[in-house]
XYZ file of N, CA and C in Angstrom:
777
model
N 90.490 -9.809 55.985
C 89.568 -8.697 55.721
C 89.261 -7.964 57.019
N 89.332 -6.619 56.956
C 89.057 -5.861 58.160
C 87.563 -5.842 58.457
N 87.215 -5.535 59.690
C 85.814 -5.558 60.080
C 85.016 -4.532 59.308
N 83.773 -4.843 59.080
C 82.892 -3.939 58.349
C 81.616 -3.720 59.149
N 81.321 -2.480 59.416
C 80.123 -2.129 60.160
C 78.953 -2.083 59.186
N 78.140 -3.112 59.179
C 77.045 -3.198 58.212
C 75.993 -2.120 58.426
N 76.039 -1.461 59.577
C 75.069 -0.407 59.850
C 75.436 0.890 59.133
N 76.678 0.999 58.681
C 77.124 2.255 58.069
C 76.320 2.643 56.851
N 76.152 1.720 55.926
C 75.425 2.018 54.697
C 73.961 2.329 54.977
N 73.323 1.475 55.774
C 71.897 1.685 56.055
C 71.666 2.980 56.821
N 72.607 3.338 57.697
C 72.479 4.575 58.459
C 72.532 5.796 57.542
N 73.447 5.789 56.604
C 73.557 6.910 55.657
C 72.297 7.006 54.809
N 71.786 5.878 54.349
C 70.564 5.890 53.555
C 69.384 6.438 54.354
N 69.323 6.068 55.629
C 68.252 6.585 56.488
C 68.348 8.095 56.641
N 69.562 8.590 56.780
C 69.761 10.036 56.923
C 69.383 10.775 55.640
N 69.721 10.183 54.504
C 69.350 10.798 53.223
C 67.832 10.809 53.072
N 67.203 9.694 53.380
C 65.746 9.617 53.281
C 65.073 10.618 54.208
N 65.620 10.777 55.413
C 65.032 11.685 56.397
C 65.090 13.136 55.938
N 66.232 13.556 55.398
C 66.361 14.952 54.972
C 65.486 15.219 53.750
N 65.321 14.229 52.888
C 64.444 14.394 51.732
C 62.985 14.508 52.167
N 62.593 13.669 53.130
C 61.223 13.717 53.642
C 60.950 15.041 54.334
N 61.890 15.479 55.149
C 61.743 16.736 55.890
C 61.567 17.924 54.967
N 62.278 17.909 53.833
C 62.259 19.051 52.925
C 61.358 18.852 51.711
N 60.588 17.771 51.735
C 59.635 17.537 50.653
C 60.288 17.315 49.298
N 61.458 16.680 49.300
C 62.175 16.447 48.048
C 61.721 15.137 47.414
N 61.212 15.210 46.216
C 60.718 14.010 45.534
C 61.860 13.180 44.961
N 62.899 13.859 44.493
C 64.021 13.157 43.879
C 65.187 13.080 44.858
N 65.527 11.871 45.241
C 66.644 11.691 46.171
C 67.968 11.884 45.454
N 68.959 12.446 46.143
C 70.277 12.579 45.524
C 70.923 11.211 45.339
N 71.810 11.130 44.388
C 72.569 9.903 44.174
C 73.614 9.771 45.279
N 73.742 8.593 45.813
C 74.772 8.321 46.803
C 75.958 7.645 46.121
N 77.133 8.249 46.256
C 78.368 7.643 45.763
C 79.154 7.186 46.987
N 79.343 5.882 47.100
C 80.082 5.322 48.239
C 81.572 5.381 47.925
N 82.286 6.231 48.655
C 83.707 6.455 48.367
C 84.543 5.391 49.071
N 85.103 4.507 48.262
C 85.750 3.308 48.790
C 87.277 3.379 48.753
N 87.826 4.565 48.646
C 89.283 4.676 48.521
C 89.985 4.052 49.730
N 91.038 3.355 49.449
C 91.904 2.641 50.402
C 91.224 1.429 51.041
N 89.959 1.185 50.719
C 89.249 0.066 51.324
C 89.323 -1.179 50.434
N 89.349 -2.371 51.041
C 89.488 -3.607 50.266
C 88.234 -3.956 49.475
N 88.446 -4.791 48.481
C 87.345 -5.163 47.591
C 86.213 -5.870 48.328
N 86.548 -6.585 49.407
C 85.504 -7.289 50.155
C 84.458 -6.313 50.685
N 84.911 -5.119 51.067
C 83.964 -4.117 51.564
C 83.067 -3.599 50.444
N 83.670 -3.395 49.284
C 82.889 -2.936 48.134
C 81.814 -3.956 47.791
N 82.192 -5.219 47.739
C 81.237 -6.288 47.430
C 80.137 -6.348 48.478
N 80.507 -6.146 49.748
C 79.536 -6.171 50.842
C 78.491 -5.074 50.672
N 78.949 -3.859 50.397
C 78.026 -2.729 50.226
C 77.209 -2.889 48.943
N 77.837 -3.392 47.910
C 77.114 -3.668 46.662
C 75.956 -4.626 46.927
N 76.216 -5.638 47.730
C 75.185 -6.634 48.030
C 74.042 -6.064 48.863
N 74.280 -4.895 49.471
C 73.209 -4.218 50.203
C 72.388 -3.301 49.299
N 72.750 -3.248 48.028
C 71.968 -2.479 47.065
C 72.667 -1.271 46.469
N 73.863 -0.929 46.939
C 74.582 0.221 46.413
C 75.214 -0.114 45.060
N 75.157 0.843 44.127
C 75.713 0.598 42.801
C 76.788 1.611 42.399
N 76.750 2.800 42.945
C 77.701 3.853 42.563
C 78.822 3.927 43.597
N 80.067 3.805 43.139
C 81.231 3.856 44.011
C 82.235 4.868 43.479
N 82.942 5.531 44.402
C 83.892 6.560 44.000
C 85.301 6.271 44.469
N 86.272 6.650 43.640
C 87.685 6.491 43.973
C 88.444 7.780 43.677
N 89.477 8.046 44.504
C 90.297 9.242 44.351
C 91.566 9.025 43.543
N 92.099 7.804 43.610
C 93.389 7.539 42.985
C 93.199 6.702 41.730
N 93.757 7.166 40.614
C 93.509 6.506 39.340
C 93.998 5.064 39.331
N 95.180 4.810 39.908
C 95.699 3.444 39.897
C 94.818 2.514 40.717
N 94.335 3.012 41.849
C 93.453 2.201 42.688
C 92.132 1.923 41.970
N 91.643 2.912 41.241
C 90.413 2.726 40.483
C 90.604 1.681 39.388
N 91.712 1.751 38.677
C 91.993 0.779 37.620
C 92.053 -0.637 38.191
N 92.759 -0.788 39.315
C 92.919 -2.112 39.907
C 91.599 -2.674 40.414
N 90.836 -1.853 41.131
C 89.573 -2.343 41.685
C 88.550 -2.643 40.591
N 88.445 -1.758 39.618
C 87.430 -1.939 38.578
C 87.713 -3.145 37.700
N 88.987 -3.560 37.631
C 89.351 -4.720 36.826
C 89.552 -5.990 37.651
N 89.297 -5.907 38.952
C 89.480 -7.064 39.817
C 88.468 -8.158 39.445
N 88.925 -9.391 39.267
C 88.021 -10.485 38.860
C 86.839 -10.690 39.801
N 87.054 -10.548 41.108
C 85.960 -10.736 42.060
C 84.904 -9.653 41.911
N 85.345 -8.400 41.759
C 84.395 -7.297 41.590
C 83.670 -7.426 40.254
N 84.404 -7.773 39.202
C 83.775 -7.953 37.889
C 82.744 -9.081 37.924
N 83.046 -10.123 38.679
C 82.150 -11.270 38.725
C 80.964 -11.098 39.649
N 81.173 -10.396 40.772
C 80.127 -10.298 41.785
C 79.368 -8.965 41.775
N 79.900 -7.988 41.061
C 79.280 -6.651 41.037
C 79.075 -6.215 39.592
N 78.263 -6.953 38.872
C 78.141 -6.755 37.427
C 77.536 -5.408 37.044
N 76.761 -4.800 37.936
C 76.124 -3.510 37.622
C 76.822 -2.329 38.304
N 78.038 -2.524 38.786
C 78.729 -1.460 39.504
C 79.054 -0.295 38.569
N 78.932 0.925 39.091
C 79.256 2.140 38.356
C 80.306 2.911 39.155
N 81.333 3.380 38.467
C 82.434 4.070 39.132
C 82.419 5.566 38.850
N 82.731 6.336 39.894
C 82.953 7.781 39.758
C 84.417 8.044 40.091
N 85.098 8.792 39.240
C 86.451 9.225 39.602
C 86.330 10.618 40.195
N 86.791 10.779 41.458
C 86.598 12.037 42.162
C 87.913 12.656 42.627
N 89.021 12.188 42.039
C 90.332 12.728 42.398
C 90.878 13.611 41.294
N 92.023 14.203 41.551
C 92.683 15.043 40.555
C 93.276 14.158 39.471
N 92.907 14.397 38.234
C 93.402 13.605 37.114
C 94.496 14.362 36.381
N 95.701 13.797 36.407
C 96.809 14.399 35.685
C 96.751 13.980 34.220
N 97.149 14.888 33.340
C 97.042 14.612 31.908
C 97.866 13.387 31.490
N 98.972 13.127 32.196
C 99.801 11.981 31.814
C 99.218 10.643 32.275
N 98.083 10.686 32.963
C 97.439 9.453 33.409
C 96.044 9.271 32.814
N 95.718 10.120 31.861
C 94.378 10.070 31.279
C 94.098 8.745 30.580
N 95.108 8.177 29.929
C 94.874 6.922 29.215
C 94.424 5.803 30.142
N 94.804 5.891 31.416
C 94.387 4.862 32.365
C 92.872 4.897 32.585
N 92.293 6.071 32.449
C 90.850 6.212 32.644
C 90.087 5.332 31.659
N 90.603 5.211 30.450
C 89.889 4.443 29.431
C 89.890 2.945 29.720
N 90.717 2.509 30.670
C 90.783 1.075 30.993
C 89.911 0.708 32.185
N 89.020 1.615 32.579
C 88.137 1.379 33.726
C 86.764 0.904 33.243
N 86.451 -0.372 33.396
C 85.110 -0.834 33.017
C 84.074 -0.275 33.993
N 82.946 0.142 33.457
C 81.896 0.654 34.329
C 82.107 2.076 34.792
N 83.046 2.812 34.174
C 83.238 4.215 34.563
C 81.989 5.005 34.188
N 81.353 5.623 35.152
C 80.097 6.327 34.916
C 80.297 7.827 34.794
N 81.041 8.419 35.742
C 81.221 9.870 35.738
C 82.634 10.227 36.193
N 83.234 11.185 35.511
C 84.462 11.815 35.986
C 84.044 13.175 36.539
N 84.215 13.380 37.844
C 83.648 14.562 38.498
C 84.614 15.733 38.608
N 85.821 15.605 38.068
C 86.844 16.605 38.381
C 87.478 17.252 37.149
N 86.691 17.522 36.126
C 87.219 18.241 34.975
C 87.370 19.710 35.352
N 88.588 20.253 35.207
C 88.806 21.608 35.705
C 89.465 22.554 34.703
N 89.758 22.091 33.485
C 90.416 22.975 32.520
C 90.131 22.530 31.091
N 90.296 23.459 30.164
C 90.125 23.138 28.748
C 91.185 22.143 28.286
N 92.406 22.298 28.778
C 93.490 21.388 28.407
C 93.142 19.949 28.779
N 92.648 19.776 29.985
C 92.259 18.436 30.421
C 91.101 17.917 29.580
N 90.158 18.793 29.256
C 89.004 18.388 28.453
C 89.440 17.899 27.072
N 90.352 18.622 26.438
C 90.826 18.258 25.100
C 91.527 16.895 25.138
N 92.404 16.713 26.115
C 93.162 15.467 26.220
C 92.246 14.293 26.540
N 91.309 14.509 27.423
C 90.365 13.456 27.802
C 89.458 13.095 26.632
N 88.998 14.095 25.915
C 88.149 13.867 24.747
C 88.871 13.025 23.699
N 90.133 13.339 23.459
C 90.927 12.603 22.477
C 91.154 11.158 22.910
N 91.414 10.971 24.209
C 91.652 9.621 24.722
C 90.394 8.770 24.617
N 89.248 9.372 24.906
C 87.982 8.634 24.846
C 87.649 8.266 23.406
N 87.953 9.184 22.491
C 87.730 8.904 21.070
C 88.653 7.782 20.590
N 89.916 7.850 20.970
C 90.897 6.848 20.558
C 90.524 5.461 21.075
N 89.938 5.413 22.270
C 89.533 4.139 22.860
C 88.267 3.576 22.213
N 87.650 4.379 21.338
C 86.467 3.965 20.584
C 85.328 3.515 21.504
N 85.085 4.329 22.525
C 83.981 4.045 23.436
C 82.648 4.322 22.750
N 81.660 3.524 23.059
C 80.359 3.665 22.406
C 79.632 4.927 22.834
N 79.735 5.273 24.121
C 79.020 6.428 24.638
C 80.008 7.491 25.117
N 79.629 8.772 25.048
C 80.491 9.824 25.590
C 80.698 9.633 27.090
N 81.814 10.101 27.601
C 82.095 10.020 29.029
C 81.383 11.157 29.743
N 80.575 10.815 30.726
C 79.899 11.850 31.506
C 80.914 12.553 32.409
N 80.858 13.878 32.412
C 81.802 14.640 33.232
C 81.069 15.721 34.029
N 81.671 16.070 35.158
C 81.256 17.247 35.911
C 82.410 18.235 35.900
N 82.088 19.484 35.830
C 83.103 20.533 35.889
C 83.341 20.893 37.346
N 84.585 20.783 37.781
C 84.930 21.100 39.165
C 85.141 22.605 39.316
N 84.484 23.171 40.311
C 84.574 24.612 40.571
C 85.240 24.830 41.923
N 86.231 25.690 41.953
C 86.921 26.017 43.212
C 86.153 27.136 43.905
N 85.043 26.764 44.532
C 84.157 27.759 45.130
C 84.794 28.490 46.309
N 85.709 27.830 46.997
C 86.369 28.458 48.150
C 87.601 29.267 47.734
N 87.973 29.123 46.444
C 89.106 29.861 45.871
C 90.384 29.678 46.682
N 90.603 28.457 47.155
C 91.827 28.120 47.870
C 92.878 27.652 46.870
N 94.090 28.150 47.016
C 95.144 27.870 46.039
C 95.467 26.391 45.919
N 95.358 25.661 47.026
C 95.746 24.251 46.992
C 94.689 23.360 46.360
N 93.525 23.901 46.051
C 92.461 23.104 45.461
C 92.394 23.317 43.950
N 92.044 22.258 43.253
C 91.834 22.354 41.818
C 90.414 22.835 41.548
N 90.171 23.195 40.314
C 88.848 23.669 39.938
C 88.937 24.999 39.227
N 87.991 25.230 38.327
C 87.972 26.517 37.638
C 87.357 27.578 38.552
N 87.530 28.827 38.192
C 86.977 29.920 38.990
C 85.463 29.970 38.794
N 84.744 30.318 39.848
C 83.279 30.351 39.749
C 82.760 31.227 38.609
N 83.385 32.386 38.408
C 82.851 33.303 37.398
C 83.200 32.916 35.969
N 84.016 31.869 35.807
C 84.357 31.426 34.454
C 83.925 29.986 34.178
N 83.260 29.359 35.122
C 82.923 27.940 34.934
C 81.998 27.734 33.739
N 81.131 28.701 33.470
C 80.217 28.543 32.339
C 80.982 28.470 31.015
N 82.144 29.143 30.961
C 82.953 29.116 29.745
C 83.545 27.727 29.513
N 83.955 27.059 30.603
C 84.484 25.709 30.481
C 83.369 24.751 30.070
N 82.195 24.921 30.645
C 81.052 24.094 30.257
C 80.735 24.293 28.776
N 80.743 25.529 28.345
C 80.479 25.856 26.942
C 81.515 25.205 26.032
N 82.779 25.243 26.450
C 83.856 24.643 25.662
C 83.640 23.143 25.518
N 83.316 22.487 26.619
C 83.090 21.044 26.596
C 81.927 20.695 25.670
N 80.859 21.444 25.769
C 79.670 21.136 24.985
C 79.883 21.359 23.489
N 80.719 22.342 23.155
C 80.913 22.692 21.742
C 82.113 22.014 21.100
N 83.159 21.738 21.908
C 84.424 21.280 21.332
C 84.788 19.835 21.681
N 84.027 19.220 22.563
C 84.393 17.875 23.031
C 83.226 16.901 22.849
N 83.038 16.402 21.639
C 81.887 15.533 21.362
C 81.921 14.186 22.068
N 83.085 13.807 22.596
C 83.185 12.520 23.280
C 83.043 12.657 24.795
N 82.699 13.871 25.223
C 82.407 14.129 26.628
C 80.977 14.635 26.737
N 80.315 14.281 27.826
C 78.947 14.747 28.049
C 78.872 15.478 29.377
N 78.626 16.753 29.329
C 78.507 17.553 30.552
C 77.221 17.200 31.285
N 77.352 16.851 32.591
C 76.157 16.500 33.359
C 76.000 17.333 34.629
N 77.033 18.085 35.036
C 76.864 18.848 36.264
C 78.115 19.555 36.734
N 77.997 20.169 37.910
C 79.081 20.911 38.551
C 79.422 20.256 39.874
N 80.683 20.355 40.250
C 81.141 19.719 41.489
C 82.040 20.676 42.263
N 81.953 20.618 43.583
C 82.881 21.376 44.420
C 83.298 20.558 45.628
N 84.486 20.847 46.106
C 84.950 20.273 47.367
C 84.582 21.221 48.496
N 84.888 22.483 48.302
C 84.555 23.475 49.321
C 85.553 23.485 50.470
N 85.374 24.443 51.334
C 86.269 24.602 52.483
C 85.906 23.598 53.568
N 86.917 22.937 54.124
C 86.667 21.961 55.170
C 86.350 22.657 56.494
N 85.447 22.050 57.245
C 85.195 22.521 58.597
C 84.347 23.773 58.720
N 83.540 24.073 57.721
C 82.700 25.270 57.824
C 81.706 25.128 58.974
N 81.545 26.185 59.744
C 80.649 26.199 60.895
C 79.236 26.564 60.439
N 78.357 25.580 60.436
C 76.997 25.808 59.944
C 76.199 26.764 60.811
N 76.682 27.025 62.031
C 75.971 27.990 62.877
C 76.086 29.405 62.308
N 77.003 29.586 61.365
C 77.188 30.898 60.738
C 76.197 31.135 59.608
N 75.464 30.088 59.256
C 74.498 30.232 58.164
C 74.767 29.227 57.060
N 74.026 29.313 55.958
C 74.214 28.377 54.846
C 75.658 28.374 54.348
N 76.135 27.211 53.979
C 77.504 27.082 53.495
C 77.688 27.910 52.218
N 78.598 28.880 52.229
C 78.785 29.736 51.052
C 79.275 28.978 49.826
N 79.982 27.868 50.021
C 80.435 27.086 48.870
C 79.254 26.446 48.147
N 78.284 25.971 48.918
C 77.110 25.360 48.311
C 76.273 26.427 47.586
N 76.142 27.581 48.214
C 75.406 28.677 47.589
C 76.099 29.121 46.302
N 77.416 29.151 46.334
C 78.197 29.560 45.171
C 78.000 28.585 44.015
N 78.043 27.284 44.309
C 77.888 26.301 43.240
C 76.487 26.377 42.626
N 75.508 26.612 43.476
C 74.141 26.761 42.986
C 74.027 27.985 42.079
N 74.703 29.051 42.461
C 74.717 30.272 41.643
C 75.421 30.014 40.313
N 76.484 29.217 40.360
C 77.195 28.858 39.130
C 76.262 28.113 38.183
N 75.454 27.227 38.745
C 74.494 26.507 37.899
C 73.508 27.470 37.260
N 73.041 28.435 38.043
C 72.113 29.422 37.494
C 72.736 30.144 36.295
N 73.999 30.520 36.445
C 74.674 31.250 35.370
C 74.899 30.356 34.155
N 75.306 29.110 34.390
C 75.504 28.162 33.290
C 74.199 27.982 32.515
N 73.118 27.795 33.236
C 71.821 27.578 32.590
C 71.358 28.812 31.816
N 71.584 29.986 32.411
C 71.160 31.222 31.757
C 71.959 31.480 30.486
N 73.266 31.343 30.568
C 74.121 31.669 29.428
C 74.090 30.609 28.329
N 73.858 29.366 28.705
C 73.922 28.281 27.718
C 72.559 27.679 27.413
N 71.516 28.306 27.929
C 70.143 27.887 27.653
C 69.900 26.431 28.050
N 70.285 26.111 29.278
C 70.072 24.768 29.809
C 69.009 24.804 30.896
N 68.407 23.656 31.158
C 67.432 23.540 32.228
C 68.132 23.128 33.520
N 67.715 23.693 34.639
C 68.344 23.366 35.922
C 68.315 21.875 36.217
N 67.227 21.233 35.865
C 67.098 19.806 36.142
C 68.106 18.962 35.374
N 68.714 19.551 34.356
C 69.693 18.826 33.546
C 71.127 19.064 34.008
N 71.288 19.885 35.041
C 72.636 20.198 35.543
C 72.721 19.779 37.011
N 73.464 18.736 37.279
C 73.578 18.222 38.642
C 74.526 19.071 39.484
N 74.362 18.952 40.801
C 75.273 19.582 41.750
C 75.856 18.505 42.650
N 77.165 18.327 42.591
C 77.849 17.360 43.460
C 78.582 18.151 44.528
N 78.046 18.117 45.737
C 78.644 18.921 46.810
C 78.234 18.353 48.157
N 79.036 18.629 49.170
C 78.746 18.182 50.519
C 79.939 17.471 51.111
N 80.030 17.488 52.436
C 81.100 16.791 53.138
C 80.491 15.897 54.205
N 81.350 15.081 54.821
C 80.824 14.088 55.735
C 79.989 14.652 56.858
N 80.331 15.842 57.294
C 79.573 16.374 58.430
C 78.463 17.327 57.982
N 78.249 17.436 56.672
C 77.213 18.376 56.235
C 76.496 17.936 54.960
N 76.495 16.639 54.663
C 75.845 16.232 53.418
C 74.338 16.469 53.458
N 73.746 16.401 54.647
C 72.315 16.693 54.745
C 72.048 18.164 54.417
N 72.921 19.034 54.904
C 72.816 20.461 54.595
C 72.988 20.682 53.096
N 73.919 19.951 52.482
C 74.150 20.075 51.045
C 72.904 19.671 50.258
N 72.243 18.612 50.710
C 71.024 18.177 50.042
C 69.945 19.255 50.142
N 69.848 19.858 51.310
C 68.863 20.934 51.496
C 69.113 22.099 50.554
N 70.377 22.309 50.198
C 70.724 23.426 49.313
C 70.843 22.995 47.851
N 70.395 21.781 47.543
C 70.284 21.391 46.145
C 71.229 20.333 45.627
N 72.037 19.726 46.490
C 72.954 18.695 46.012
C 72.183 17.503 45.450
N 72.591 17.039 44.291
C 71.961 15.871 43.670
C 72.888 14.661 43.683
N 74.094 14.838 44.225
C 75.100 13.780 44.196
C 75.969 13.923 45.443
N 75.795 13.033 46.416
C 76.610 13.110 47.631
C 77.606 11.976 47.659
N 78.825 12.300 48.048
C 79.914 11.333 48.042
C 80.233 10.968 49.494
N 79.934 9.752 49.857
C 80.011 9.349 51.256
C 81.071 8.279 51.451
N 82.013 8.552 52.333
C 83.106 7.617 52.542
C 83.116 6.944 53.890
N 83.723 7.583 54.882
C 83.972 6.937 56.172
C 82.708 6.561 56.928
N 81.623 7.273 56.707
C 80.385 6.915 57.397
C 79.858 5.560 56.942
N 80.288 5.125 55.788
C 79.910 3.798 55.303
C 80.987 2.774 55.632
N 82.225 3.103 55.274
C 83.315 2.132 55.349
C 84.161 2.208 56.607
N 83.980 3.254 57.401
C 84.834 3.429 58.568
C 86.034 4.297 58.263
N 86.777 4.661 59.285
C 87.931 5.533 59.110
C 88.976 4.872 58.238
N 89.743 5.711 57.551
C 90.751 5.196 56.634
C 92.148 5.284 57.209
N 92.962 4.320 56.841
C 94.390 4.411 57.157
C 94.997 5.404 56.186
N 96.017 6.116 56.621
C 96.657 7.091 55.748
C 97.341 6.381 54.597
N 97.291 7.020 53.438
C 97.898 6.438 52.255
C 98.757 7.482 51.577
N 99.858 7.044 51.004
C 100.721 7.972 50.273
C 99.964 8.479 49.061
N 99.967 9.779 48.875
C 99.241 10.361 47.762
C 99.848 9.941 46.437
N 98.981 9.830 45.433
C 99.415 9.501 44.096
C 99.556 10.821 43.345
N 100.332 11.749 43.926
C 100.442 13.090 43.370
C 99.040 13.620 43.107
N 98.182 13.401 44.060
C 96.783 13.676 43.803
C 96.215 14.637 44.818
N 95.339 15.497 44.305
C 94.582 16.376 45.180
C 93.366 15.583 45.634
N 93.135 15.479 46.918
C 92.093 14.575 47.411
C 90.748 15.274 47.466
N 89.766 14.718 46.744
C 88.438 15.327 46.779
C 87.659 14.931 47.982
N 87.978 13.807 48.531
C 87.221 13.407 49.685
C 88.087 13.757 50.863
N 87.828 14.721 51.614
C 88.753 15.226 52.586
C 88.850 14.468 53.836
N 89.442 15.101 54.851
C 89.666 14.404 56.086
C 88.361 13.907 56.635
N 87.350 14.609 56.484
C 86.076 14.081 56.882
C 85.333 14.111 55.615
N 85.262 13.493 54.745
C 84.958 13.645 53.448
C 83.588 13.865 53.006
N 83.457 14.244 51.888
C 82.264 14.614 51.303
C 81.509 13.557 51.376
N 81.156 13.919 51.586
C 80.790 12.951 51.074
C 80.801 12.240 52.122
N 80.356 12.027 52.810
C 80.267 11.674 54.076
C 81.265 10.795 54.471
N 81.933 11.173 55.391
C 82.974 10.378 55.808
C 82.539 9.461 56.795
């Protein structure tokens, strides 16, 4: 087992608490510890420190970790977030993940239909919570629906996909934004998308989460309304490079999530 810096988790929690106190925020954002490429021993270690929500980018890695006997035995209350690009031909694997809490990367009606059917076929008791991914930076290499049409995808999910439950919006955003230039436009854009979704679909803001932020700016994301921060390397340490699973990586080089 590789070394684990036990200060990583507590340090991130302290930073989250500090930004909430500074800005008078009563409700702390959810912390998702992004454990991609990291061994199960690290997950168990962080779980034992009180963390319950963990995120993975690669579907096969998520399936393996979530079904690992040690994790099942020692982390009985663990909740998983899938934060990577989900290909339609791998959707059935999602249904084999025990403790799957949220899929954060729904980006099209086609994916919604296929996912809804798979969840129904698996006869799950509760609908799968999903976030709609928005390509706020409008970069071609990133997945996500367009900001001005995201409300239509949310509407489609709510009306046509009874086995899915819409809970929020998610963005990756542009890497390396210079905060000295002002508020991150991707965060502002996602917040605006929420306003439009709520206005057009008669929803309350408190019922629509915002998952946004990167390792070097998650505190800024919280200040601008993020309710779900995905933190990776700042907890687990730097990652070794891994061959992509034909996947678009949501947790970037310095990841959202705090790297």
